[in-house]
Amino acid sequence: MTESSPWHDRAWALRPSGEAFIAGDFRPALSGQTFDKLSPLDGRALAQVASCQAEDVELAVNEARAAFDQARWSGLRPVQRKRILKKFADLILRHKEELALLETLDMGKPISESLRADVPGTARCIEWYAEAIDKVYGEVAPTGPGSLATITREPVGVVGAIVPWNFPLLMAAWKIGPILAAGNSLVLKPSEKSPLGALRLAQLAIEAGIPAGVFNVVPGFGPTAGRALALSMQVDAVAFTGSTLTGKSVMRDAADSNMKRVGLECGGKSANIIMADCPDLDAAATASAGAIFYNQGEMCSAGSRLLVHRSLKGALLERLQVLSRQYQPADPLDPATRLGALVDAAQLARVEQYVASGLEQGAMLRCGGERVREESGGYFFPPTIFDDVQPGMRIAQEEIFGPVLSVIEFETAEEAIQIANGTDYGLAAAVWSRDISLAHRTAKALRAGTVYVNCYDADDITVPFGGFKQSGMGRDKSLHAFDKYTELKTTWLELL
Ligand code: NAD
């Protein structure tokens, strides 16, 4: 694939808007400030993006507030909202290639993944919540004769959503779907590292018929635009996905302002446990490689700690080293590429710093460990495997967010569970065993929001996703997501 391949030609012909999207229209930041969105593929400037400040966020929130207070969206019949959101999902699919390109250029993932997973997943999420709109019922409480008490769900009002860059479209969709399906207005703050897809989504939402002011996007930096949302007195709930450190700041800001409701989807350091009776070592190796190398390892649920029984370690490592060759970083716009670019120079530096720390602390580097394709101007890092990792090492405790695997060996299942639970995080975990009792006992003992048995990263919109411990609170996906975006109202009627 050369620089003049069709995907390259299309990519560089794109002229994505970087302006804020408020009240149904693109507009520059009030201050006129912009920043350059650079491509992780080769460092070239893709767009000038509005650097929204507190005043822009206030404007967007006021528009969202007005739309909500006037019931422009929540006042529509459920079937109307369903039709509009379904049309929105259709439009996403109709613009699949354009959105996939934006996704790849925004954050560096392979175009084949953007096309296969991210864009269809985004559309499916919106469609699923659209379908749910007229299927969620209220309750009647058993209060006894003489009274009737109904329990209904009402939209919480204006929701601020703050999202990261690792799955820009999908993480946004996990918020947009249930927030809009529940009848709320939304102000979305995409990551400054990947703002382009969200802006295009908002434009498509208007085309689908979502009323102006209901879905606004304020690109900008965390400490300015993000904080302004978390601190706003007019925002009723903030839905955050990002690092644990930022999640704590969002929580403090919510408390220091109007005690808005907070949902947090934060980091992870997930353990993938291969028991001595693993039913299929080839399948476990393939899933373990995907668990850490997919999406360049920039995955909250990455299986970044591979806990393997001493008797299987050699055989598993051998397989993993072979598999890692299939994930050699290459041009993200080549459809054959499986591992793309890290999102930016800062993320590359972070990964390099953790590799250095692993070496300093005595872990053994089996493969990878050094930047590649530097001449491209992009940020490429190969699959990296550390062996002989001790559970207390930084590379076994802290989220690296890159294609770096820490292999830890264990002797007993109890030891594996103890190591698995021995971090601040609790997002996901996996156990491989042919013994259903052992697998189930282990799954119960693991303190994680999702536990995979004999698989990794199996996924569907129908199941909730979120973390125990410092991986967050609340859940995205499934009907449980409505808990974050609705208020329960009790209406008590005395039957006089
Ligand atoms: P980040 O915390 O740096 O930024 C996330 C978002 O918060 C961005 O939009 C950013 O601009 C904004 N932000 C930064 N500082 C802020 C502040 N003080 N107030 C308000 N907003 C602020 O995270 P990131 O680097 O963009 O994303 C990677 C992290 O996201 C990883 O820790 C990963 O595990 C996590 N993540 C979690 C999930 C999940 O579902 N649990 C999913 C994807 C990513």
XYZ file of C-alpha atoms and ligand atoms in Angstrom:
540
model
C 0.000 0.000 0.000
C 1.494 3.312 -1.032
C 0.793 6.870 0.003
C -1.481 7.215 -3.040
C -3.742 4.242 -2.221
C -7.501 4.906 -2.248
C -7.747 5.122 1.536
C -4.901 7.602 1.672
C -6.415 9.685 -1.106
C -9.759 9.744 0.654
C -8.182 10.428 4.004
C -6.315 13.471 2.874
C -9.287 14.761 0.897
C -11.401 14.837 4.077
C -12.029 18.298 5.476
C -13.501 17.557 8.888
C -14.942 20.400 10.893
C -13.265 21.106 14.214
C -15.744 23.756 15.326
C -17.950 23.348 18.353
C -21.468 22.071 17.679
C -24.005 24.064 19.669
C -27.751 24.484 19.139
C -27.676 22.594 15.865
C -24.791 24.422 14.222
C -21.052 24.524 13.978
C -19.466 27.619 15.510
C -16.001 28.683 16.575
C -15.084 29.015 20.226
C -16.194 32.420 21.548
C -12.561 33.330 22.161
C -11.620 32.238 18.630
C -8.952 29.937 20.115
C -8.112 26.751 18.229
C -5.607 23.936 18.465
C -4.196 21.678 15.757
C -5.462 18.099 15.701
C -2.459 16.105 14.489
C -2.642 12.696 12.850
C -1.070 9.870 14.893
C -0.178 8.232 11.561
C 2.341 10.809 10.429
C 1.944 13.954 12.508
C 0.199 15.974 9.811
C -2.464 18.518 10.831
C -5.976 17.189 10.196
C -8.054 20.113 11.398
C -8.051 23.206 13.511
C -10.239 22.453 16.469
C -12.145 24.941 18.610
C -10.599 25.151 22.048
C -13.772 25.559 24.061
C -13.492 27.448 27.329
C -15.902 27.775 30.249
C -17.933 30.392 28.334
C -18.515 28.000 25.405
C -19.510 25.226 27.761
C -21.912 27.598 29.482
C -23.467 28.491 26.145
C -23.857 24.821 25.196
C -25.289 23.941 28.601
C -27.770 26.823 28.410
C -28.916 25.622 24.996
C -29.252 22.072 26.310
C -31.134 23.386 29.337
C -33.543 25.366 27.157
C -34.154 22.337 24.925
C -34.881 20.210 27.969
C -37.045 22.755 29.794
C -39.105 23.276 26.641
C -39.439 19.475 26.303
C -38.297 19.672 22.667
C -37.069 16.083 22.876
C -38.463 14.568 26.060
C -41.918 15.828 25.070
C -42.014 13.752 21.883
C -43.922 10.507 21.949
C -41.599 7.558 22.629
C -42.288 6.123 19.193
C -41.212 9.415 17.579
C -37.954 9.482 19.514
C -37.418 5.872 18.570
C -37.868 6.622 14.872
C -35.447 9.539 14.992
C -32.745 7.615 16.862
C -33.120 4.699 14.458
C -32.663 7.094 11.564
C -29.563 8.419 13.334
C -28.207 4.841 13.498
C -28.981 4.385 9.787
C -27.142 7.586 8.909
C -24.104 6.375 10.844
C -24.068 3.231 8.750
C -24.639 5.186 5.569
C -21.511 7.233 6.390
C -19.581 4.208 7.543
C -16.471 4.752 5.439
C -16.191 8.435 6.220
C -16.623 7.816 9.957
C -14.178 4.910 9.884
C -11.589 7.135 8.247
C -12.150 9.835 10.828
C -11.763 7.254 13.599
C -8.502 5.917 12.192
C -7.110 9.397 11.604
C -8.285 10.599 15.016
C -6.615 7.910 17.089
C -4.465 5.657 14.898
C -6.301 2.323 14.860
C -6.322 0.131 11.735
C -8.940 1.111 9.166
C -10.122 -2.498 8.989
C -11.057 -2.342 12.699
C -12.785 1.020 12.399
C -14.867 -0.429 9.550
C -15.516 -3.822 11.128
C -16.018 -2.915 14.770
C -16.171 0.754 15.717
C -18.641 2.224 13.265
C -21.072 -0.743 13.195
C -20.819 -0.960 16.997
C -21.678 2.722 17.280
C -24.730 2.325 15.044
C -25.823 -0.841 16.831
C -25.615 0.904 20.209
C -27.775 3.833 19.072
C -30.263 1.478 17.418
C -30.474 -0.761 20.496
C -31.315 2.159 22.776
C -33.767 3.479 20.175
C -35.569 0.143 20.306
C -35.597 0.234 24.109
C -37.411 3.574 24.274
C -40.937 2.186 24.094
C -40.202 -1.013 25.975
C -39.199 0.250 29.382
C -42.174 0.290 31.741
C -42.755 1.889 35.127
C -43.961 0.058 38.223
C -46.978 0.061 40.498
C -46.054 -0.416 44.140
C -48.051 -2.887 46.295
C -49.199 -0.178 48.717
C -52.572 -1.725 49.534
C -56.166 -0.609 49.109
C -57.081 3.054 49.097
C -53.997 4.237 47.279
C -52.104 3.880 44.050
C -48.351 4.486 43.972
C -46.584 4.559 40.635
C -42.848 4.508 40.153
C -41.789 6.125 36.902
C -38.461 6.932 35.295
C -37.928 10.510 34.210
C -34.962 11.976 32.354
C -32.460 13.511 34.732
C -32.247 16.670 32.562
C -28.990 17.973 31.101
C -26.186 15.427 31.006
C -22.540 16.294 30.467
C -20.597 13.428 28.908
C -16.794 13.447 28.968
C -15.133 10.738 26.891
C -11.624 9.456 26.088
C -9.784 8.871 22.835
C -9.244 5.108 22.708
C -12.615 4.277 21.098
C -13.802 7.807 20.274
C -17.047 6.860 18.500
C -17.986 3.854 20.580
C -17.333 5.435 23.980
C -19.389 8.435 22.849
C -22.184 6.121 21.636
C -22.339 4.289 24.979
C -23.259 7.690 26.466
C -25.306 9.180 23.607
C -27.584 6.118 23.228
C -29.043 5.857 26.734
C -28.815 9.604 27.450
C -30.954 10.504 24.442
C -33.193 7.448 24.670
C -34.105 8.500 28.222
C -35.135 11.948 26.918
C -32.238 14.033 28.221
C -30.281 16.829 26.567
C -26.570 16.256 26.104
C -23.348 18.243 26.078
C -20.531 15.970 24.933
C -16.852 16.746 25.522
C -14.711 14.496 23.322
C -11.036 14.031 24.046
C -8.777 16.752 22.693
C -6.819 13.901 21.118
C -9.758 12.614 19.034
C -12.525 15.219 18.635
C -13.463 14.774 14.967
C -15.818 11.786 14.967
C -18.031 13.143 17.753
C -18.505 16.417 15.889
C -19.609 14.571 12.762
C -21.990 12.420 14.836
C -23.711 15.515 16.209
C -24.244 16.791 12.669
C -25.771 13.455 11.646
C -28.016 13.522 14.712
C -29.516 16.827 13.560
C -29.972 15.392 10.056
C -31.858 12.494 11.635
C -34.274 14.912 13.301
C -32.967 15.359 16.821
C -34.034 18.903 17.727
C -31.396 21.630 17.891
C -29.941 22.101 21.367
C -30.491 18.494 22.407
C -27.068 17.191 21.328
C -24.145 19.614 21.624
C -20.412 18.983 21.360
C -17.731 21.136 22.986
C -14.243 20.106 21.892
C -11.410 21.316 24.062
C -9.046 20.362 26.833
C -9.865 18.578 30.063
C -8.824 21.202 32.587
C -10.889 23.869 30.768
C -13.858 22.451 28.812
C -14.064 19.186 30.784
C -13.860 20.840 34.182
C -16.404 23.489 33.189
C -18.915 20.697 32.522
C -18.151 18.930 35.791
C -18.472 22.236 37.688
C -21.581 23.532 35.904
C -24.546 24.337 38.129
C -26.891 23.681 35.189
C -25.723 20.131 34.471
C -27.742 17.468 36.282
C -25.462 14.491 35.721
C -21.974 13.930 34.428
C -21.085 10.721 32.650
C -17.334 10.275 32.515
C -15.093 7.745 30.809
C -11.359 8.145 31.244
C -8.556 7.650 33.706
C -9.073 7.038 37.406
C -7.116 10.189 38.255
C -9.419 12.391 36.167
C -12.475 10.509 37.424
C -11.613 11.545 40.980
C -11.319 15.176 39.877
C -14.736 14.988 38.171
C -16.214 13.582 41.369
C -14.707 16.397 43.470
C -15.977 19.023 41.020
C -19.462 17.514 41.085
C -19.419 17.692 44.882
C -18.068 21.252 44.893
C -20.790 22.491 42.556
C -24.353 21.192 42.556
C -23.831 17.582 43.726
C -24.710 16.427 40.231
C -24.989 12.727 39.700
C -21.700 11.122 38.678
C -21.075 8.013 36.563
C -17.447 6.943 36.209
C -15.954 4.436 33.793
C -12.264 4.449 34.605
C -9.040 2.520 34.172
C -8.129 -1.118 34.545
C -5.299 -3.590 35.043
C -7.183 -6.725 34.219
C -5.931 -10.212 35.037
C -6.249 -13.029 32.539
C -5.784 -16.274 34.505
C -4.697 -19.464 32.737
C -5.295 -22.357 35.141
C -3.313 -25.596 34.882
C -6.319 -27.333 33.275
C -6.838 -24.703 30.563
C -9.078 -26.485 28.017
C -7.395 -25.141 24.871
C -3.990 -23.477 25.086
C -4.063 -22.338 21.448
C -7.392 -20.597 21.991
C -6.113 -19.090 25.248
C -2.965 -17.809 23.521
C -4.944 -16.262 20.652
C -7.383 -14.574 23.047
C -4.566 -13.418 25.334
C -2.726 -11.808 22.421
C -5.912 -10.060 21.288
C -6.610 -8.995 24.879
C -3.442 -6.894 25.008
C -2.531 -6.108 21.395
C -5.967 -5.255 19.976
C -6.429 -1.494 19.616
C -2.663 -1.082 20.290
C -3.375 -2.158 23.864
C -5.176 1.150 24.389
C -8.112 -0.595 26.006
C -9.571 -0.068 29.455
C -10.330 -3.788 29.687
C -6.959 -4.906 28.249
C -5.798 -8.228 29.671
C -2.539 -6.568 30.626
C -1.625 -9.086 33.347
C -1.351 -12.659 32.148
C -1.405 -14.942 35.178
C -0.304 -18.369 34.037
C 0.136 -21.643 35.909
C 3.820 -22.547 36.200
C 3.302 -25.795 34.212
C 1.971 -23.934 31.136
C 4.092 -20.805 31.076
C 6.743 -21.999 28.596
C 4.243 -23.349 26.083
C 2.029 -20.282 26.335
C 4.889 -17.830 25.960
C 6.103 -19.664 22.879
C 2.674 -19.324 21.271
C 2.373 -15.678 22.281
C 5.681 -14.781 20.725
C 4.580 -16.362 17.442
C 1.226 -14.556 17.589
C 2.846 -11.225 18.370
C 4.409 -11.285 14.882
C 0.904 -11.011 13.421
C 0.501 -7.737 15.297
C 3.540 -5.915 13.949
C 2.647 -2.220 13.651
C 2.008 -1.073 10.102
C 0.222 1.632 8.143
C -3.263 2.001 9.725
C -4.723 2.832 6.313
C -3.628 -0.526 4.907
C -6.607 -2.918 5.287
C -4.215 -5.751 6.203
C -2.829 -3.937 9.258
C -3.746 -5.328 12.688
C -1.839 -2.934 14.949
C -1.860 0.774 14.250
C -0.307 3.855 15.807
C -0.434 5.007 19.407
C -2.538 8.123 19.727
C 0.255 10.685 20.168
C 3.792 11.431 21.293
C 2.734 11.659 24.951
C 1.228 8.170 24.878
C 4.346 6.793 23.205
C 6.500 8.394 25.912
C 4.258 6.864 28.584
C 4.634 3.383 27.108
C 8.404 3.795 26.782
C 8.650 4.941 30.374
C 6.826 1.811 31.597
C 9.062 -0.427 29.523
C 12.079 1.240 31.139
C 10.536 0.720 34.573
C 9.934 -2.988 33.848
C 13.564 -3.420 32.895
C 14.776 -1.468 35.932
C 12.658 -3.552 38.283
C 14.049 -6.806 36.895
C 11.355 -8.139 34.553
C 12.598 -10.049 31.513
C 11.798 -8.576 28.099
C 10.773 -11.384 25.717
C 9.909 -9.290 22.659
C 9.279 -5.728 21.523
C 10.197 -2.873 23.825
C 11.325 -0.251 21.284
C 9.547 2.212 19.027
C 9.310 1.231 15.344
C 8.450 3.010 12.055
C 9.815 6.275 13.411
C 10.533 7.455 9.861
C 6.754 7.566 9.198
C 6.400 10.480 11.608
C 3.787 8.431 13.525
C 3.879 6.787 16.955
C 4.276 3.049 16.515
C 5.157 0.557 19.251
C 5.393 -3.214 18.769
C 3.846 -6.001 20.865
C 5.948 -6.191 24.013
C 6.012 -9.100 26.439
C 7.591 -9.046 29.887
C 8.223 -12.363 31.624
C 9.151 -12.969 35.280
C 6.982 -10.079 36.407
C 6.388 -9.803 40.141
C 2.919 -8.672 41.272
C 4.279 -5.584 43.036
C 6.158 -4.173 40.036
C 4.829 -0.970 38.460
C 4.170 -2.785 35.179
C 1.929 -5.179 37.138
C 0.106 -2.491 39.105
C -0.318 0.565 36.895
C -2.291 1.002 33.694
C 0.162 1.348 30.786
C -2.412 1.676 27.994
C -0.184 0.260 25.277
C 0.712 -3.156 23.795
C 2.719 -4.266 26.826
C 1.954 -7.585 28.513
C 3.118 -8.549 32.012
C 3.383 -12.317 32.509
C 3.160 -13.506 36.120
C 3.339 -17.168 37.079
C 1.451 -18.829 39.917
C 1.179 -22.215 41.579
C -2.307 -22.440 43.121
C -5.712 -21.058 42.152
C -5.893 -19.209 45.492
C -2.603 -17.485 44.738
C -3.850 -16.501 41.267
C -7.027 -14.987 42.707
C -5.051 -13.074 45.316
C -2.697 -11.644 42.689
C -5.609 -10.857 40.356
C -7.411 -8.909 43.079
C -4.230 -7.188 44.233
C -4.515 -3.879 42.369
C -6.588 -0.717 42.820
C -8.599 -1.641 39.735
C -11.504 -4.004 39.095
C -12.737 -3.586 35.544
C -12.403 -7.023 33.946
C -10.768 -10.409 34.469
C -10.719 -13.809 32.812
C -10.251 -17.405 33.873
C -9.426 -20.382 31.654
C -10.267 -23.804 33.090
C -12.099 -26.943 31.989
C -13.342 -27.468 35.561
C -16.666 -25.655 35.726
C -16.616 -25.536 39.525
C -13.140 -24.023 39.645
C -14.029 -21.563 36.879
C -17.194 -20.512 38.667
C -15.572 -20.265 42.108
C -12.814 -18.129 40.602
C -15.262 -15.924 38.726
C -17.128 -15.314 41.990
C -13.936 -14.479 43.865
C -12.659 -12.003 41.277
C -13.462 -8.393 42.145
C -14.222 -7.192 38.631
C -17.210 -5.808 36.743
C -16.870 -8.378 33.972
C -15.362 -11.864 34.236
C -14.763 -13.859 31.060
C -14.626 -17.651 31.278
C -12.646 -19.414 28.540
C -12.678 -16.267 26.395
C -11.602 -12.639 26.542
C -13.393 -9.433 25.535
C -16.581 -11.177 24.456
C -19.044 -8.356 24.059
C -22.609 -7.368 23.361
C -24.602 -4.199 23.962
C -27.049 -6.238 26.073
C -24.597 -6.712 28.979
C -23.539 -3.995 31.420
C -19.928 -2.808 31.471
C -18.142 -1.011 34.275
C -15.861 -1.465 37.204
C -15.439 -2.463 40.810
C -13.052 -0.528 43.066
C -11.208 2.369 41.401
C -12.327 1.300 37.940
C -15.403 3.396 38.541
C -19.066 3.395 39.448
C -22.229 2.872 37.473
C -22.525 0.886 34.285
C -22.531 1.625 30.576
C -24.492 -0.512 28.066
C -27.618 -2.622 28.611
C -30.782 -1.341 30.295
C -28.736 -0.737 33.472
C -27.244 2.373 31.820
C -30.620 4.067 32.284
C -29.944 4.159 36.036
C -27.380 6.889 35.390
C -29.623 9.040 33.239
C -33.039 8.767 34.842
C -34.627 9.823 38.101
C -37.088 7.501 39.798
C -40.298 9.293 40.703
C -42.891 7.990 43.115
C -46.376 9.389 42.592
C -48.760 8.535 45.397
C -52.469 8.850 44.660
C -54.869 8.628 47.555
C -58.109 7.145 46.216
C -60.624 9.352 48.009
P -8.233 11.108 30.608
O -8.729 10.915 31.990
O -6.937 11.808 30.421
O -9.270 11.969 29.751
C -10.605 11.536 29.567
C -11.464 12.744 29.240
O -11.490 13.610 30.380
C -10.932 13.597 28.088
O -12.007 14.095 27.342
C -10.225 14.724 28.804
O -10.116 15.907 28.061
C -11.109 14.921 30.003
N -10.474 15.557 31.167
C -9.150 15.579 31.480
N -8.973 16.255 32.639
C -10.192 16.646 33.051
C -10.667 17.350 34.194
N -9.841 17.794 35.121
N -11.993 17.531 34.323
C -12.856 17.063 33.393
N -12.470 16.405 32.294
C -11.158 16.196 32.128
O -8.244 9.695 29.921
P -7.772 9.331 28.452
O -6.297 9.306 28.412
O -8.507 10.174 27.470
O -8.359 7.845 28.292
C -7.708 6.732 28.764
C -8.347 6.268 30.050
O -9.728 5.991 29.850
C -7.731 4.958 30.547
O -7.527 5.050 31.932
C -8.824 3.931 30.237
O -8.784 2.787 31.039
C -10.059 4.743 30.452
N -11.209 4.115 29.783
C -12.146 3.501 30.546
C -13.243 2.865 29.934
C -14.300 2.161 30.750
O -15.360 1.866 30.193
N -14.076 1.876 32.019
C -13.354 2.887 28.542
C -12.377 3.527 27.794
C -11.312 4.154 28.423
